[in-house]
Amino acid sequence: MVIEPYRRLFRLPGVSVLLVVGLAARVPMTAMGMSLTLHVLETLKLGYTAAGVIAAASTIGMAVGSPLAGRFVDRYGLRPVLLVTTVAQAVFWSCAWALPYPVLVVAAGVAGLLMLPVFGVIRQCLAAMVPLDQRRTAFSFDSMLVEVSYMTGPALAVFGITTFGSGPTLTAIAIGTTGAGVGLLLLNPPTRSAAELAEPAVTVPRRVWVTPRLVALLGTAAAATFVLTATELAMVGTMKDSGYTGWIGLAVGIWCLYSLMGGFLYGMLSRGFSPLVLIGLMGALTVPVTLVSGGWWWLLLALLPAGLLCAPALTSTVETATRWVPAAARGEAMGLHGTALLIGGAASAPIAGKVIDVYGAPWAFAVAGALGLAMVLVALPFWRRGANPPPVPDASEAEAGTASGVEPGAEARAGRGTEPGAEPEKVPEKVPEKVPEKVPEKVPEDLTA
């Protein structure tokens, strides 16, 4: 059955509940940016520059706070981090509607720094709860739920602000975010698997796992969100210039459905693809959209190939990061991954906007795809040159190596009882009872096992 990978995934204990809680927690979080923007524009009666400053303060706070929260989860566990961030979000969103603008800017930055780490925590816990051979399916389904939350949250924010006003809407976000934090506190999903918890605790220095290849991976993740954000802006600009403004919402929704379809199909594959391949293809398939003309339906048709790769591209970056990073640093790595996604989206908006203003909206497709391809080409040499970080010996291995007088890991490199670099001595499993007087030219295979 084609959906068997998902059936196997949902049979794993706790995975279904974690995914449902993750979706419920992400919806209010995806509504935050739109709510603050509309609050500044509609309630405070300030301009787009003021709204942009608020968005920048919040984004910078989240970019800094995401890896910090992940590092604290690695060191102190999930619940202390959830407790602090849940309280911080409840305080900010319950009173944000009443704050004067200068105070709101500072408070938004602090709230971003203490953002509830839902995105990174869900991925970290999935990596702990799901076997390695099923992670692609798990992360694919999670990326589909992220897509659903981004389709739902901003729309609810617009409806709330325009219908009920800033006060009720921001208060609803406070209630939703607090509920999400409390739900995760009660659920308390594991951040490491049972096998990882059974190993002695080892502090893994950053220099061991923050390698040039991992930095290249984070760069490609940023390139993915750069392409996606620029594509959305270019699509909106193209449809607006063509007189199809009323169809923009439907077009964006269909484009998101492309990503959902691609994520679903990618989760059923027996093997995945490199993020370089997926992100490179997504960029290459976005460039020709510049040449599309006619009705908005032709634009949507042209976006189908690249749209199908959106969720798979992001899924592959998460899956690769969890394989390259040791479990003891997985939380911080997921935080850095989230920061990379934020940087890509934040850098894309002004660049795509400038291209749209100067050259026209269709050219933003070409710029987005070309820059995505360029980032993949920059990452390629580091990808090929790098290697997985060497495993850090745990305490039991270190003690055993010290007691035997052998450097930890030396056996794996040169064989016990031999000098480093020498060929390890081959000991036969069974010594023959009678040694032949004449050694044959070819040694029997059973003596070299």
mmCIF file of N, CA and C in Angstrom, residues 239-330:
data_model
loop_
_atom_site.group_PDB
_atom_site.id
_atom_site.type_symbol
_atom_site.label_atom_id
_atom_site.label_comp_id
_atom_site.label_asym_id
_atom_site.label_seq_id
_atom_site.Cartn_x
_atom_site.Cartn_y
_atom_site.Cartn_z
ATOM 1 N N MET A 239 0.397 39.130 -10.245
ATOM 2 C CA MET A 239 -1.060 39.088 -10.335
ATOM 3 C C MET A 239 -1.680 40.457 -10.106
ATOM 4 N N LYS A 240 -1.085 41.238 -9.215
ATOM 5 C CA LYS A 240 -1.606 42.587 -8.974
ATOM 6 C C LYS A 240 -1.432 43.464 -10.204
ATOM 7 N N ASP A 241 -0.262 43.382 -10.839
ATOM 8 C CA ASP A 241 -0.014 44.191 -12.031
ATOM 9 C C ASP A 241 -0.901 43.765 -13.202
ATOM 10 N N SER A 242 -1.298 42.501 -13.201
ATOM 11 C CA SER A 242 -2.118 41.989 -14.304
ATOM 12 C C SER A 242 -3.615 42.179 -14.062
ATOM 13 N N GLY A 243 -3.974 42.743 -12.907
ATOM 14 C CA GLY A 243 -5.372 42.988 -12.623
ATOM 15 C C GLY A 243 -6.111 41.825 -12.003
ATOM 16 N N TYR A 244 -5.380 40.878 -11.430
ATOM 17 C CA TYR A 244 -6.014 39.709 -10.810
ATOM 18 C C TYR A 244 -5.880 39.746 -9.288
ATOM 19 N N THR A 245 -5.966 40.925 -8.714
ATOM 20 C CA THR A 245 -5.763 41.061 -7.273
ATOM 21 C C THR A 245 -6.749 40.209 -6.471
ATOM 22 N N GLY A 246 -7.962 40.112 -6.920
ATOM 23 C CA GLY A 246 -8.972 39.358 -6.188
ATOM 24 C C GLY A 246 -8.714 37.868 -6.130
ATOM 25 N N TRP A 247 -7.819 37.375 -6.994
ATOM 26 C CA TRP A 247 -7.524 35.943 -7.043
ATOM 27 C C TRP A 247 -6.231 35.583 -6.320
ATOM 28 N N ILE A 248 -5.585 36.555 -5.692
ATOM 29 C CA ILE A 248 -4.283 36.301 -5.072
ATOM 30 C C ILE A 248 -4.399 35.263 -3.950
ATOM 31 N N GLY A 249 -5.405 35.400 -3.109
ATOM 32 C CA GLY A 249 -5.560 34.464 -2.001
ATOM 33 C C GLY A 249 -5.716 33.031 -2.473
ATOM 34 N N LEU A 250 -6.537 32.830 -3.499
ATOM 35 C CA LEU A 250 -6.732 31.487 -4.046
ATOM 36 C C LEU A 250 -5.441 30.961 -4.664
ATOM 37 N N ALA A 251 -4.728 31.833 -5.373
ATOM 38 C CA ALA A 251 -3.488 31.398 -6.019
ATOM 39 C C ALA A 251 -2.444 30.973 -4.990
ATOM 40 N N VAL A 252 -2.296 31.753 -3.929
ATOM 41 C CA VAL A 252 -1.328 31.387 -2.878
ATOM 42 C C VAL A 252 -1.741 30.067 -2.223
ATOM 43 N N GLY A 253 -3.042 29.875 -2.003
ATOM 44 C CA GLY A 253 -3.508 28.626 -1.416
ATOM 45 C C GLY A 253 -3.204 27.426 -2.294
ATOM 46 N N ILE A 254 -3.405 27.555 -3.610
ATOM 47 C CA ILE A 254 -3.099 26.459 -4.534
ATOM 48 C C ILE A 254 -1.602 26.190 -4.557
ATOM 49 N N TRP A 255 -0.815 27.246 -4.523
ATOM 50 C CA TRP A 255 0.644 27.085 -4.484
ATOM 51 C C TRP A 255 1.066 26.315 -3.234
ATOM 52 N N CYS A 256 0.444 26.588 -2.104
ATOM 53 C CA CYS A 256 0.731 25.842 -0.877
ATOM 54 C C CYS A 256 0.313 24.379 -1.012
ATOM 55 N N LEU A 257 -0.777 24.126 -1.743
ATOM 56 C CA LEU A 257 -1.206 22.739 -1.969
ATOM 57 C C LEU A 257 -0.169 21.964 -2.775
ATOM 58 N N TYR A 258 0.512 22.641 -3.702
ATOM 59 C CA TYR A 258 1.598 21.990 -4.430
ATOM 60 C C TYR A 258 2.642 21.458 -3.441
ATOM 61 N N SER A 259 3.010 22.296 -2.492
ATOM 62 C CA SER A 259 4.010 21.898 -1.495
ATOM 63 C C SER A 259 3.514 20.722 -0.650
ATOM 64 N N LEU A 260 2.226 20.772 -0.279
ATOM 65 C CA LEU A 260 1.657 19.661 0.486
ATOM 66 C C LEU A 260 1.729 18.356 -0.301
ATOM 67 N N MET A 261 1.386 18.409 -1.572
ATOM 68 C CA MET A 261 1.439 17.211 -2.408
ATOM 69 C C MET A 261 2.866 16.693 -2.513
ATOM 70 N N GLY A 262 3.814 17.595 -2.729
ATOM 71 C CA GLY A 262 5.203 17.175 -2.836
ATOM 72 C C GLY A 262 5.724 16.563 -1.550
ATOM 73 N N GLY A 263 5.364 17.162 -0.412
ATOM 74 C CA GLY A 263 5.790 16.610 0.867
ATOM 75 C C GLY A 263 5.213 15.229 1.118
ATOM 76 N N PHE A 264 3.947 15.040 0.758
ATOM 77 C CA PHE A 264 3.306 13.736 0.955
ATOM 78 C C PHE A 264 3.990 12.661 0.114
ATOM 79 N N LEU A 265 4.271 12.981 -1.145
ATOM 80 C CA LEU A 265 4.919 12.009 -2.022
ATOM 81 C C LEU A 265 6.351 11.723 -1.574
ATOM 82 N N TYR A 266 7.066 12.751 -1.136
ATOM 83 C CA TYR A 266 8.453 12.575 -0.712
ATOM 84 C C TYR A 266 8.531 11.679 0.525
ATOM 85 N N GLY A 267 7.542 11.769 1.399
ATOM 86 C CA GLY A 267 7.553 10.948 2.605
ATOM 87 C C GLY A 267 7.355 9.479 2.335
ATOM 88 N N MET A 268 6.873 9.117 1.156
ATOM 89 C CA MET A 268 6.650 7.714 0.822
ATOM 90 C C MET A 268 7.822 7.097 0.072
ATOM 91 N N LEU A 269 8.835 7.892 -0.286
ATOM 92 C CA LEU A 269 9.975 7.342 -1.020
ATOM 93 C C LEU A 269 10.826 6.463 -0.120
ATOM 94 N N SER A 270 11.432 5.449 -0.726
ATOM 95 C CA SER A 270 12.304 4.555 0.042
ATOM 96 C C SER A 270 13.645 5.196 0.349
ATOM 97 N N ARG A 271 14.057 6.142 -0.447
ATOM 98 C CA ARG A 271 15.296 6.876 -0.195
ATOM 99 C C ARG A 271 15.091 8.321 -0.597
ATOM 100 N N GLY A 272 15.804 9.208 0.090
ATOM 101 C CA GLY A 272 15.653 10.625 -0.176
ATOM 102 C C GLY A 272 16.705 11.149 -1.134
ATOM 103 N N PHE A 273 16.742 12.470 -1.266
ATOM 104 C CA PHE A 273 17.701 13.127 -2.137
ATOM 105 C C PHE A 273 18.466 14.176 -1.336
ATOM 106 N N SER A 274 19.612 14.529 -1.850
ATOM 107 C CA SER A 274 20.429 15.545 -1.199
ATOM 108 C C SER A 274 19.712 16.895 -1.237
ATOM 109 N N PRO A 275 19.842 17.690 -0.168
ATOM 110 C CA PRO A 275 19.269 19.046 -0.211
ATOM 111 C C PRO A 275 19.809 19.867 -1.380
ATOM 112 N N LEU A 276 21.059 19.618 -1.775
ATOM 113 C CA LEU A 276 21.614 20.360 -2.906
ATOM 114 C C LEU A 276 20.831 20.074 -4.184
ATOM 115 N N VAL A 277 20.448 18.820 -4.381
ATOM 116 C CA VAL A 277 19.698 18.457 -5.580
ATOM 117 C C VAL A 277 18.311 19.100 -5.563
ATOM 118 N N LEU A 278 17.613 18.976 -4.442
ATOM 119 C CA LEU A 278 16.239 19.470 -4.362
ATOM 120 C C LEU A 278 16.180 20.992 -4.432
ATOM 121 N N ILE A 279 17.052 21.668 -3.682
ATOM 122 C CA ILE A 279 17.030 23.131 -3.678
ATOM 123 C C ILE A 279 17.551 23.680 -5.010
ATOM 124 N N GLY A 280 18.556 23.006 -5.577
ATOM 125 C CA GLY A 280 19.040 23.422 -6.884
ATOM 126 C C GLY A 280 17.968 23.296 -7.951
ATOM 127 N N LEU A 281 17.230 22.182 -7.939
ATOM 128 C CA LEU A 281 16.137 22.006 -8.892
ATOM 129 C C LEU A 281 15.032 23.033 -8.669
ATOM 130 N N MET A 282 14.719 23.298 -7.403
ATOM 131 C CA MET A 282 13.676 24.278 -7.116
ATOM 132 C C MET A 282 14.059 25.651 -7.676
ATOM 133 N N GLY A 283 15.325 26.038 -7.496
ATOM 134 C CA GLY A 283 15.774 27.309 -8.046
ATOM 135 C C GLY A 283 15.765 27.317 -9.565
ATOM 136 N N ALA A 284 16.245 26.219 -10.168
ATOM 137 C CA ALA A 284 16.301 26.152 -11.630
ATOM 138 C C ALA A 284 14.911 26.178 -12.248
ATOM 139 N N LEU A 285 13.943 25.537 -11.607
ATOM 140 C CA LEU A 285 12.586 25.507 -12.145
ATOM 141 C C LEU A 285 11.816 26.796 -11.876
ATOM 142 N N THR A 286 12.331 27.645 -10.984
ATOM 143 C CA THR A 286 11.679 28.931 -10.713
ATOM 144 C C THR A 286 12.065 29.986 -11.744
ATOM 145 N N VAL A 287 13.287 29.898 -12.277
ATOM 146 C CA VAL A 287 13.768 30.912 -13.218
ATOM 147 C C VAL A 287 12.864 31.050 -14.444
ATOM 148 N N PRO A 288 12.454 29.961 -15.108
ATOM 149 C CA PRO A 288 11.641 30.127 -16.331
ATOM 150 C C PRO A 288 10.261 30.729 -16.103
ATOM 151 N N VAL A 289 9.786 30.789 -14.869
ATOM 152 C CA VAL A 289 8.469 31.372 -14.606
ATOM 153 C C VAL A 289 8.443 32.837 -15.026
ATOM 154 N N THR A 290 9.623 33.463 -15.100
ATOM 155 C CA THR A 290 9.720 34.851 -15.542
ATOM 156 C C THR A 290 9.094 35.044 -16.926
ATOM 157 N N LEU A 291 9.159 34.030 -17.773
ATOM 158 C CA LEU A 291 8.717 34.155 -19.163
ATOM 159 C C LEU A 291 7.226 33.922 -19.348
ATOM 160 N N VAL A 292 6.523 33.525 -18.282
ATOM 161 C CA VAL A 292 5.104 33.184 -18.405
ATOM 162 C C VAL A 292 4.276 34.450 -18.542
ATOM 163 N N SER A 293 3.334 34.420 -19.447
ATOM 164 C CA SER A 293 2.409 35.542 -19.610
ATOM 165 C C SER A 293 1.008 34.989 -19.796
ATOM 166 N N GLY A 294 0.018 35.846 -19.752
ATOM 167 C CA GLY A 294 -1.364 35.422 -19.885
ATOM 168 C C GLY A 294 -2.082 35.466 -18.553
ATOM 169 N N GLY A 295 -3.087 34.621 -18.396
ATOM 170 C CA GLY A 295 -3.889 34.610 -17.183
ATOM 171 C C GLY A 295 -3.129 34.062 -15.983
ATOM 172 N N TRP A 296 -3.688 34.304 -14.792
ATOM 173 C CA TRP A 296 -3.022 33.868 -13.580
ATOM 174 C C TRP A 296 -2.960 32.349 -13.476
ATOM 175 N N TRP A 297 -3.844 31.640 -14.171
ATOM 176 C CA TRP A 297 -3.827 30.178 -14.130
ATOM 177 C C TRP A 297 -2.587 29.622 -14.836
ATOM 178 N N TRP A 298 -2.100 30.340 -15.855
ATOM 179 C CA TRP A 298 -0.856 29.911 -16.498
ATOM 180 C C TRP A 298 0.331 30.082 -15.551
ATOM 181 N N LEU A 299 0.294 31.149 -14.761
ATOM 182 C CA LEU A 299 1.344 31.357 -13.771
ATOM 183 C C LEU A 299 1.353 30.221 -12.753
ATOM 184 N N LEU A 300 0.174 29.828 -12.293
ATOM 185 C CA LEU A 300 0.088 28.733 -11.330
ATOM 186 C C LEU A 300 0.574 27.424 -11.936
ATOM 187 N N LEU A 301 0.251 27.180 -13.186
ATOM 188 C CA LEU A 301 0.710 25.960 -13.844
ATOM 189 C C LEU A 301 2.233 25.944 -13.959
ATOM 190 N N ALA A 302 2.816 27.102 -14.257
ATOM 191 C CA ALA A 302 4.271 27.178 -14.369
ATOM 192 C C ALA A 302 4.963 26.979 -13.024
ATOM 193 N N LEU A 303 4.276 27.332 -11.949
ATOM 194 C CA LEU A 303 4.856 27.181 -10.613
ATOM 195 C C LEU A 303 4.735 25.765 -10.059
ATOM 196 N N LEU A 304 3.999 24.891 -10.739
ATOM 197 C CA LEU A 304 3.762 23.546 -10.223
ATOM 198 C C LEU A 304 5.052 22.751 -9.982
ATOM 199 N N PRO A 305 5.991 22.658 -10.948
ATOM 200 C CA PRO A 305 7.188 21.829 -10.704
ATOM 201 C C PRO A 305 8.002 22.294 -9.502
ATOM 202 N N ALA A 306 8.263 23.600 -9.409
ATOM 203 C CA ALA A 306 9.029 24.105 -8.264
ATOM 204 C C ALA A 306 8.226 24.002 -6.986
ATOM 205 N N GLY A 307 6.908 24.214 -7.071
ATOM 206 C CA GLY A 307 6.070 24.127 -5.879
ATOM 207 C C GLY A 307 6.071 22.750 -5.267
ATOM 208 N N LEU A 308 6.110 21.705 -6.084
ATOM 209 C CA LEU A 308 6.143 20.344 -5.564
ATOM 210 C C LEU A 308 7.409 20.065 -4.765
ATOM 211 N N LEU A 309 8.456 20.843 -4.998
ATOM 212 C CA LEU A 309 9.736 20.610 -4.325
ATOM 213 C C LEU A 309 9.897 21.410 -3.043
ATOM 214 N N CYS A 310 8.949 22.279 -2.711
ATOM 215 C CA CYS A 310 9.107 23.143 -1.531
ATOM 216 C C CYS A 310 9.263 22.325 -0.253
ATOM 217 N N ALA A 311 8.249 21.548 0.094
ATOM 218 C CA ALA A 311 8.299 20.754 1.321
ATOM 219 C C ALA A 311 9.417 19.714 1.297
ATOM 220 N N PRO A 312 9.624 18.975 0.181
ATOM 221 C CA PRO A 312 10.751 18.040 0.167
ATOM 222 C C PRO A 312 12.106 18.700 0.395
ATOM 223 N N ALA A 313 12.305 19.907 -0.159
ATOM 224 C CA ALA A 313 13.586 20.590 0.022
ATOM 225 C C ALA A 313 13.836 20.906 1.493
ATOM 226 N N LEU A 314 12.838 21.456 2.170
ATOM 227 C CA LEU A 314 12.997 21.770 3.588
ATOM 228 C C LEU A 314 13.117 20.492 4.420
ATOM 229 N N THR A 315 12.363 19.455 4.060
ATOM 230 C CA THR A 315 12.455 18.188 4.778
ATOM 231 C C THR A 315 13.856 17.614 4.697
ATOM 232 N N SER A 316 14.456 17.667 3.525
ATOM 233 C CA SER A 316 15.794 17.092 3.346
ATOM 234 C C SER A 316 16.842 17.817 4.188
ATOM 235 N N THR A 317 16.686 19.133 4.378
ATOM 236 C CA THR A 317 17.660 19.848 5.208
ATOM 237 C C THR A 317 17.545 19.432 6.672
ATOM 238 N N VAL A 318 16.315 19.235 7.155
ATOM 239 C CA VAL A 318 16.129 18.800 8.543
ATOM 240 C C VAL A 318 16.659 17.386 8.729
ATOM 241 N N GLU A 319 16.316 16.495 7.808
ATOM 242 C CA GLU A 319 16.752 15.105 7.921
ATOM 243 C C GLU A 319 18.271 15.005 7.902
ATOM 244 N N THR A 320 18.908 15.758 7.019
ATOM 245 C CA THR A 320 20.368 15.721 6.924
ATOM 246 C C THR A 320 21.011 16.270 8.195
ATOM 247 N N ALA A 321 20.466 17.353 8.725
ATOM 248 C CA ALA A 321 21.021 17.931 9.950
ATOM 249 C C ALA A 321 20.955 16.954 11.121
ATOM 250 N N THR A 322 19.851 16.220 11.259
ATOM 251 C CA THR A 322 19.732 15.270 12.369
ATOM 252 C C THR A 322 20.697 14.098 12.211
ATOM 253 N N ARG A 323 21.108 13.794 10.974
ATOM 254 C CA ARG A 323 22.071 12.709 10.775
ATOM 255 C C ARG A 323 23.495 13.178 11.016
ATOM 256 N N TRP A 324 23.775 14.445 10.765
ATOM 257 C CA TRP A 324 25.139 14.929 10.893
ATOM 258 C C TRP A 324 25.495 15.375 12.310
ATOM 259 N N VAL A 325 24.497 15.672 13.113
ATOM 260 C CA VAL A 325 24.750 16.281 14.421
ATOM 261 C C VAL A 325 24.539 15.238 15.514
ATOM 262 N N PRO A 326 25.421 15.175 16.507
ATOM 263 C CA PRO A 326 25.211 14.231 17.619
ATOM 264 C C PRO A 326 23.980 14.590 18.426
ATOM 265 N N ALA A 327 23.414 13.579 19.084
ATOM 266 C CA ALA A 327 22.169 13.784 19.821
ATOM 267 C C ALA A 327 22.321 14.823 20.923
ATOM 268 N N ALA A 328 23.497 14.911 21.526
ATOM 269 C CA ALA A 328 23.703 15.852 22.623
ATOM 270 C C ALA A 328 23.646 17.299 22.183
ATOM 271 N N ALA A 329 23.750 17.557 20.877
ATOM 272 C CA ALA A 329 23.697 18.933 20.359
ATOM 273 C C ALA A 329 22.552 19.128 19.380
ATOM 274 N N ARG A 330 21.618 18.198 19.350
ATOM 275 C CA ARG A 330 20.554 18.252 18.349
ATOM 276 C C ARG A 330 19.639 19.459 18.544
#
